[in-house]
Amino acid sequence: MENKQPFIRIRKKDDRPLWQQILIKVIAIIIALIISALFINLITKLNPIKVYESMFRGAFSTTRRIWITIRDTALLLSIAVALTPAFKLKFWNTGAEGQILVGGLATAAMMIYFGDKLPSAVILICSMVLSALAGALWGFLPALFKAKYNTNETLFTLMMNYVGIQLVEFFVDVWDKKQSHSVGVINPNTQAGWFPSVFGQQYILNIIIVAAVTIFVFVYLRYSKHGYEVAVTGESENTARYTGINVPGVIIRTMLISGAICGLAGFTEVAGISHTISTKTSGGRGFTAIIVTWLAKLNPIIMVIYSFLIVFLDKGAIQIASDFNLNEYASKIITGILLFCILASEFFTNYEIVFRHKEEH
Amino acid sequence: MDNNCAVQLTNITKSFGPVVANENVSFDIRKHEVLALLGENGSGKTTIMNMLAGIYYPDSGEIYVNGNLVSIKDPKDAYALGIGMIHQHYKLIDVFSALENIVLGLKAEGKKDLSMAREKVSEICSKYGFEMDLDMKVYDMTVSQKQTLEIIKVLYRGADILILDEPTAVLTPQETARLFNILRNMRDDGKAIVIITHKLNEVMEISDRVTILRKGQYIGTVNTAETNPQQLTEMMVGEKITLDIKRDLVEEKNLRLEVKNLTVINNENKRVVDDVTFNLYSGEVLGIAGISGSGQKELLEAIMGLQKCEPGSSVVYYSTAHGVHELVGLSTQEIIEHGLHLAFVPEDRLGMGLVGNMGMTDNVMLKRYRKGPGPFLHREQPHQTAVKIKEELDVQTPDLEYPLRKLSGGNVQKVLVGREINNKPTVLMTAYAVRGLDINTSYAIYNLLNEQKKRGVAVVYVGEDLDVLLALSDRIMVLCNGKVNGILDGRTANKEEVGLLMTHLKEGE
């Protein structure tokens, strides 16, 4: 007994070539699909291949569905991109939900109060600016307290979500004319403040806005002096001070940007997609985006892939639910298994497992 | 196998990812002797001893303790075999007393009956000559007392094989002498002792045999009585090198910094820099000595505008090119914006002086990224500077964008020092500039500092190795509890004198 090596040991391995890293991810997805297949088969006795087919249909079966998939991918991407500067600063912004909501709220207010007073284009531009400002304010408050009093930003931003939700709740009540506990579609006839169709497509403007924001963040972080300050401060506050960087200033500035982009996502959601406001407007995307940002290791370009993957899974889950009469939660388990496997595969990217050599003792 | 052999290591190999820390290393540790494990930083000395202490597990190879093949899976196994290691970073609980720390983690019998434990500990203390107040809290202890406590703790657990990792790195000459006496007592009692070190004079003084490692490989073992520092250095480095620091006298001296009544109070309300007054001249190296935490770090940071100075503090900067400036009250940013040529090599290289995840270009840019018009960075100039530094200082890096944290400590320091002297400083301040570096790089740094001095730069060198301080400095300022406890002539001062000033505050100062 005394002479036995430990049965398994974990060894650090941080020099895997790119093809191995990709291979590990692919294997993780395959394993997830197998586990999900077993799960589906055990619980529902359905043929897993058919279920996967159905998932695929959910996202791609019609042109309209493809557009909706792209639209939702873009929306999720814009939030993930919004979180990126903050995360690069190691400022854990968990308040995207709230920032989206107040952005959406500003847009809805513009549409409701000025819907018959101003031309649609003016409403759009004003909504855009106001929603960005509202989101920026929601980002600014926790940043200010972090910079001044070193409060915990994770809790602060999280709590700001609830303030945002309550605000929306309040205004829904104010704007609700039919006692239906919802605002309903705003300006359904005039479509004032709605995104116009571009080239005959309803969601082109959404995509243009998100693409612009993504490129902006990518360039900002990589090539601007501000982005450099974010990178240095995020790595080490001491180095930032040593270099003469105004650390509180960088924290506040970065959160203004992060919050503003989240606010814009709220604007896109309300003016470009749902044309209404409710506490469900953000739809948990503020949290899902954290996973996207993290999986993509803060690279806005890789985020496109992960945003798409998650939206695809989501659409698939809904489709399965309706096709096979399953509870939607059962199908969401597939999403859960997949995300879990991808996250767990990170471990195998960084470490390897060594088993005891058989021939010894 | 003769029964004097306490531990035998056979063909031990251990790698961390692509880095091979130990490759087929074999040697033995004997009872009744002090074995010095000598090697440069990164030669694998600590790694191999960590495998004895149960921190790591070897990839291959065998360990015999007292002739039996053993498998040490965790520190508990190591204790059971009588192996105890005193790590460089002490593992003590601050709010506990010495005695509580000693019995901590042991089975109930020792814990419940503190008086029995006390008796046993006192016995150990008197046997080997430790002086320790068992009721003293760890937070009240000096570094040397903490180390003593660690040794007692290991002995209390019945260790016969003691491993000390760089035990003298933080001690004054007097404390070192006391430690060595204790080590000799333990050796005479039949214990096997290993000290991991890279200081040759200590190897010669305390050890019976020396085992040398280089780049993870076993180089050889020699009897201390039959060797000399020159031979050991050659074995350690793998080539002949001269161990002289050339100290030239620069005749022309101009006042560069006039520090007056500088006081810094930290957030624990302690006067970490206490009424410090001194002058700094061009063409000199001012060495700053002191046990660690005597205010060295805060003093340099205060001059750089990184610490809040108390009212009455004054640091006046004189330069031929930029005139006279009062630095107290200026922020680091303002110092940089005014173009004042103060260069600073901080103690924490990757945590303060550089960004570990960035490459050479971006790190060279660190203090000048604001230059150039527009909101975007201008990387061309820093890129050229990085190329120049890489060539002039022979920085080993695959390319200029390769993250610095993946480079060796020596290369990291070359980038930092290279960047700081590239700006043609008037004042160059360095804190522990050679800590953790190999011998060749250390001497390269000493030469760089001396070159700067000859060019008329005022150089501050905060150091811990007194031999180097005495060989390099024109003047030595000794700090004790944040106060200046004397300024000596570097050419005439001796080690004992400096050591005393480090620990005993002069009366009436």
JSON list of N, CA and C in Angstrom, two decimals, chain A residues 180-214:
[
{"chain": "A", "resi": 180, "resn": "SER", "atom": "N", "xyz": [-54.58, 45.60, -18.16]},
{"chain": "A", "resi": 180, "resn": "SER", "atom": "CA", "xyz": [-54.19, 44.25, -18.58]},
{"chain": "A", "resi": 180, "resn": "SER", "atom": "C", "xyz": [-52.81, 43.86, -18.05]},
{"chain": "A", "resi": 181, "resn": "HIS", "atom": "N", "xyz": [-52.25, 44.72, -17.21]},
{"chain": "A", "resi": 181, "resn": "HIS", "atom": "CA", "xyz": [-50.92, 44.50, -16.67]},
{"chain": "A", "resi": 181, "resn": "HIS", "atom": "C", "xyz": [-49.86, 44.36, -17.75]},
{"chain": "A", "resi": 182, "resn": "SER", "atom": "N", "xyz": [-50.13, 45.03, -18.89]},
{"chain": "A", "resi": 182, "resn": "SER", "atom": "CA", "xyz": [-49.06, 45.10, -19.87]},
{"chain": "A", "resi": 182, "resn": "SER", "atom": "C", "xyz": [-49.29, 46.35, -20.70]},
{"chain": "A", "resi": 183, "resn": "VAL", "atom": "N", "xyz": [-48.22, 46.81, -21.33]},
{"chain": "A", "resi": 183, "resn": "VAL", "atom": "CA", "xyz": [-48.33, 48.04, -22.10]},
{"chain": "A", "resi": 183, "resn": "VAL", "atom": "C", "xyz": [-48.94, 47.75, -23.45]},
{"chain": "A", "resi": 184, "resn": "GLY", "atom": "N", "xyz": [-48.72, 46.55, -23.94]},
{"chain": "A", "resi": 184, "resn": "GLY", "atom": "CA", "xyz": [-49.17, 46.21, -25.28]},
{"chain": "A", "resi": 184, "resn": "GLY", "atom": "C", "xyz": [-48.25, 46.81, -26.31]},
{"chain": "A", "resi": 185, "resn": "VAL", "atom": "N", "xyz": [-48.48, 46.51, -27.57]},
{"chain": "A", "resi": 185, "resn": "VAL", "atom": "CA", "xyz": [-47.62, 47.06, -28.62]},
{"chain": "A", "resi": 185, "resn": "VAL", "atom": "C", "xyz": [-47.83, 48.58, -28.69]},
{"chain": "A", "resi": 186, "resn": "ILE", "atom": "N", "xyz": [-46.71, 49.30, -28.68]},
{"chain": "A", "resi": 186, "resn": "ILE", "atom": "CA", "xyz": [-46.79, 50.76, -28.67]},
{"chain": "A", "resi": 186, "resn": "ILE", "atom": "C", "xyz": [-46.85, 51.26, -30.12]},
{"chain": "A", "resi": 187, "resn": "ASN", "atom": "N", "xyz": [-47.71, 52.23, -30.35]},
{"chain": "A", "resi": 187, "resn": "ASN", "atom": "CA", "xyz": [-47.91, 52.82, -31.67]},
{"chain": "A", "resi": 187, "resn": "ASN", "atom": "C", "xyz": [-48.12, 51.76, -32.75]},
{"chain": "A", "resi": 188, "resn": "PRO", "atom": "N", "xyz": [-49.07, 50.86, -32.56]},
{"chain": "A", "resi": 188, "resn": "PRO", "atom": "CA", "xyz": [-49.21, 49.76, -33.52]},
{"chain": "A", "resi": 188, "resn": "PRO", "atom": "C", "xyz": [-49.60, 50.26, -34.92]},
{"chain": "A", "resi": 189, "resn": "ASN", "atom": "N", "xyz": [-50.29, 51.40, -34.99]},
{"chain": "A", "resi": 189, "resn": "ASN", "atom": "CA", "xyz": [-50.76, 51.86, -36.30]},
{"chain": "A", "resi": 189, "resn": "ASN", "atom": "C", "xyz": [-49.75, 52.76, -36.99]},
{"chain": "A", "resi": 190, "resn": "THR", "atom": "N", "xyz": [-49.24, 53.74, -36.23]},
{"chain": "A", "resi": 190, "resn": "THR", "atom": "CA", "xyz": [-48.30, 54.66, -36.86]},
{"chain": "A", "resi": 190, "resn": "THR", "atom": "C", "xyz": [-46.90, 54.07, -36.97]},
{"chain": "A", "resi": 191, "resn": "GLN", "atom": "N", "xyz": [-46.61, 53.10, -36.16]},
{"chain": "A", "resi": 191, "resn": "GLN", "atom": "CA", "xyz": [-45.26, 52.51, -36.06]},
{"chain": "A", "resi": 191, "resn": "GLN", "atom": "C", "xyz": [-44.22, 53.59, -35.79]},
{"chain": "A", "resi": 192, "resn": "ALA", "atom": "N", "xyz": [-44.62, 54.65, -35.07]},
{"chain": "A", "resi": 192, "resn": "ALA", "atom": "CA", "xyz": [-43.68, 55.72, -34.77]},
{"chain": "A", "resi": 192, "resn": "ALA", "atom": "C", "xyz": [-42.61, 55.21, -33.79]},
{"chain": "A", "resi": 193, "resn": "GLY", "atom": "N", "xyz": [-41.37, 55.50, -34.12]},
{"chain": "A", "resi": 193, "resn": "GLY", "atom": "CA", "xyz": [-40.29, 55.06, -33.25]},
{"chain": "A", "resi": 193, "resn": "GLY", "atom": "C", "xyz": [-39.89, 53.62, -33.47]},
{"chain": "A", "resi": 194, "resn": "TRP", "atom": "N", "xyz": [-40.53, 52.94, -34.43]},
{"chain": "A", "resi": 194, "resn": "TRP", "atom": "CA", "xyz": [-40.12, 51.58, -34.74]},
{"chain": "A", "resi": 194, "resn": "TRP", "atom": "C", "xyz": [-38.94, 51.61, -35.70]},
{"chain": "A", "resi": 195, "resn": "PHE", "atom": "N", "xyz": [-38.14, 50.53, -35.66]},
{"chain": "A", "resi": 195, "resn": "PHE", "atom": "CA", "xyz": [-37.07, 50.43, -36.65]},
{"chain": "A", "resi": 195, "resn": "PHE", "atom": "C", "xyz": [-37.73, 50.27, -38.02]},
{"chain": "A", "resi": 196, "resn": "PRO", "atom": "N", "xyz": [-37.29, 51.06, -39.00]},
{"chain": "A", "resi": 196, "resn": "PRO", "atom": "CA", "xyz": [-37.83, 50.88, -40.35]},
{"chain": "A", "resi": 196, "resn": "PRO", "atom": "C", "xyz": [-37.20, 49.66, -41.02]},
{"chain": "A", "resi": 197, "resn": "SER", "atom": "N", "xyz": [-37.87, 49.13, -42.01]},
{"chain": "A", "resi": 197, "resn": "SER", "atom": "CA", "xyz": [-37.27, 48.05, -42.78]},
{"chain": "A", "resi": 197, "resn": "SER", "atom": "C", "xyz": [-36.17, 48.62, -43.67]},
{"chain": "A", "resi": 198, "resn": "VAL", "atom": "N", "xyz": [-35.11, 47.88, -43.83]},
{"chain": "A", "resi": 198, "resn": "VAL", "atom": "CA", "xyz": [-34.04, 48.29, -44.73]},
{"chain": "A", "resi": 198, "resn": "VAL", "atom": "C", "xyz": [-33.91, 47.20, -45.78]},
{"chain": "A", "resi": 199, "resn": "PHE", "atom": "N", "xyz": [-33.83, 47.59, -47.03]},
{"chain": "A", "resi": 199, "resn": "PHE", "atom": "CA", "xyz": [-33.79, 46.63, -48.14]},
{"chain": "A", "resi": 199, "resn": "PHE", "atom": "C", "xyz": [-34.92, 45.61, -48.02]},
{"chain": "A", "resi": 200, "resn": "GLY", "atom": "N", "xyz": [-36.06, 46.05, -47.54]},
{"chain": "A", "resi": 200, "resn": "GLY", "atom": "CA", "xyz": [-37.19, 45.14, -47.42]},
{"chain": "A", "resi": 200, "resn": "GLY", "atom": "C", "xyz": [-37.07, 44.15, -46.27]},
{"chain": "A", "resi": 201, "resn": "GLN", "atom": "N", "xyz": [-36.03, 44.29, -45.47]},
{"chain": "A", "resi": 201, "resn": "GLN", "atom": "CA", "xyz": [-35.88, 43.36, -44.35]},
{"chain": "A", "resi": 201, "resn": "GLN", "atom": "C", "xyz": [-36.09, 44.09, -43.04]},
{"chain": "A", "resi": 202, "resn": "GLN", "atom": "N", "xyz": [-36.81, 43.44, -42.15]},
{"chain": "A", "resi": 202, "resn": "GLN", "atom": "CA", "xyz": [-37.20, 44.12, -40.93]},
{"chain": "A", "resi": 202, "resn": "GLN", "atom": "C", "xyz": [-36.03, 44.31, -39.96]},
{"chain": "A", "resi": 203, "resn": "TYR", "atom": "N", "xyz": [-35.10, 43.38, -39.96]},
{"chain": "A", "resi": 203, "resn": "TYR", "atom": "CA", "xyz": [-34.10, 43.39, -38.87]},
{"chain": "A", "resi": 203, "resn": "TYR", "atom": "C", "xyz": [-32.71, 43.84, -39.29]},
{"chain": "A", "resi": 204, "resn": "ILE", "atom": "N", "xyz": [-32.58, 44.39, -40.49]},
{"chain": "A", "resi": 204, "resn": "ILE", "atom": "CA", "xyz": [-31.26, 44.81, -40.95]},
{"chain": "A", "resi": 204, "resn": "ILE", "atom": "C", "xyz": [-30.68, 45.88, -40.03]},
{"chain": "A", "resi": 205, "resn": "LEU", "atom": "N", "xyz": [-31.54, 46.81, -39.58]},
{"chain": "A", "resi": 205, "resn": "LEU", "atom": "CA", "xyz": [-31.04, 47.90, -38.74]},
{"chain": "A", "resi": 205, "resn": "LEU", "atom": "C", "xyz": [-30.49, 47.36, -37.42]},
{"chain": "A", "resi": 206, "resn": "ASN", "atom": "N", "xyz": [-31.20, 46.37, -36.86]},
{"chain": "A", "resi": 206, "resn": "ASN", "atom": "CA", "xyz": [-30.68, 45.75, -35.62]},
{"chain": "A", "resi": 206, "resn": "ASN", "atom": "C", "xyz": [-29.26, 45.25, -35.84]},
{"chain": "A", "resi": 207, "resn": "ILE", "atom": "N", "xyz": [-29.09, 44.56, -36.99]},
{"chain": "A", "resi": 207, "resn": "ILE", "atom": "CA", "xyz": [-27.79, 43.94, -37.27]},
{"chain": "A", "resi": 207, "resn": "ILE", "atom": "C", "xyz": [-26.73, 45.01, -37.48]},
{"chain": "A", "resi": 208, "resn": "ILE", "atom": "N", "xyz": [-27.12, 46.09, -38.17]},
{"chain": "A", "resi": 208, "resn": "ILE", "atom": "CA", "xyz": [-26.15, 47.16, -38.41]},
{"chain": "A", "resi": 208, "resn": "ILE", "atom": "C", "xyz": [-25.70, 47.77, -37.08]},
{"chain": "A", "resi": 209, "resn": "ILE", "atom": "N", "xyz": [-26.66, 48.03, -36.20]},
{"chain": "A", "resi": 209, "resn": "ILE", "atom": "CA", "xyz": [-26.31, 48.64, -34.90]},
{"chain": "A", "resi": 209, "resn": "ILE", "atom": "C", "xyz": [-25.37, 47.73, -34.13]},
{"chain": "A", "resi": 210, "resn": "VAL", "atom": "N", "xyz": [-25.71, 46.43, -34.07]},
{"chain": "A", "resi": 210, "resn": "VAL", "atom": "CA", "xyz": [-24.88, 45.51, -33.29]},
{"chain": "A", "resi": 210, "resn": "VAL", "atom": "C", "xyz": [-23.50, 45.36, -33.92]},
{"chain": "A", "resi": 211, "resn": "ALA", "atom": "N", "xyz": [-23.45, 45.29, -35.24]},
{"chain": "A", "resi": 211, "resn": "ALA", "atom": "CA", "xyz": [-22.15, 45.17, -35.91]},
{"chain": "A", "resi": 211, "resn": "ALA", "atom": "C", "xyz": [-21.30, 46.39, -35.60]},
{"chain": "A", "resi": 212, "resn": "ALA", "atom": "N", "xyz": [-21.93, 47.57, -35.63]},
{"chain": "A", "resi": 212, "resn": "ALA", "atom": "CA", "xyz": [-21.18, 48.80, -35.36]},
{"chain": "A", "resi": 212, "resn": "ALA", "atom": "C", "xyz": [-20.64, 48.78, -33.93]},
{"chain": "A", "resi": 213, "resn": "VAL", "atom": "N", "xyz": [-21.50, 48.37, -33.00]},
{"chain": "A", "resi": 213, "resn": "VAL", "atom": "CA", "xyz": [-21.09, 48.35, -31.60]},
{"chain": "A", "resi": 213, "resn": "VAL", "atom": "C", "xyz": [-19.94, 47.33, -31.39]},
{"chain": "A", "resi": 214, "resn": "THR", "atom": "N", "xyz": [-20.07, 46.19, -32.03]},
{"chain": "A", "resi": 214, "resn": "THR", "atom": "CA", "xyz": [-19.04, 45.15, -31.87]},
{"chain": "A", "resi": 214, "resn": "THR", "atom": "C", "xyz": [-17.70, 45.64, -32.41]}
]
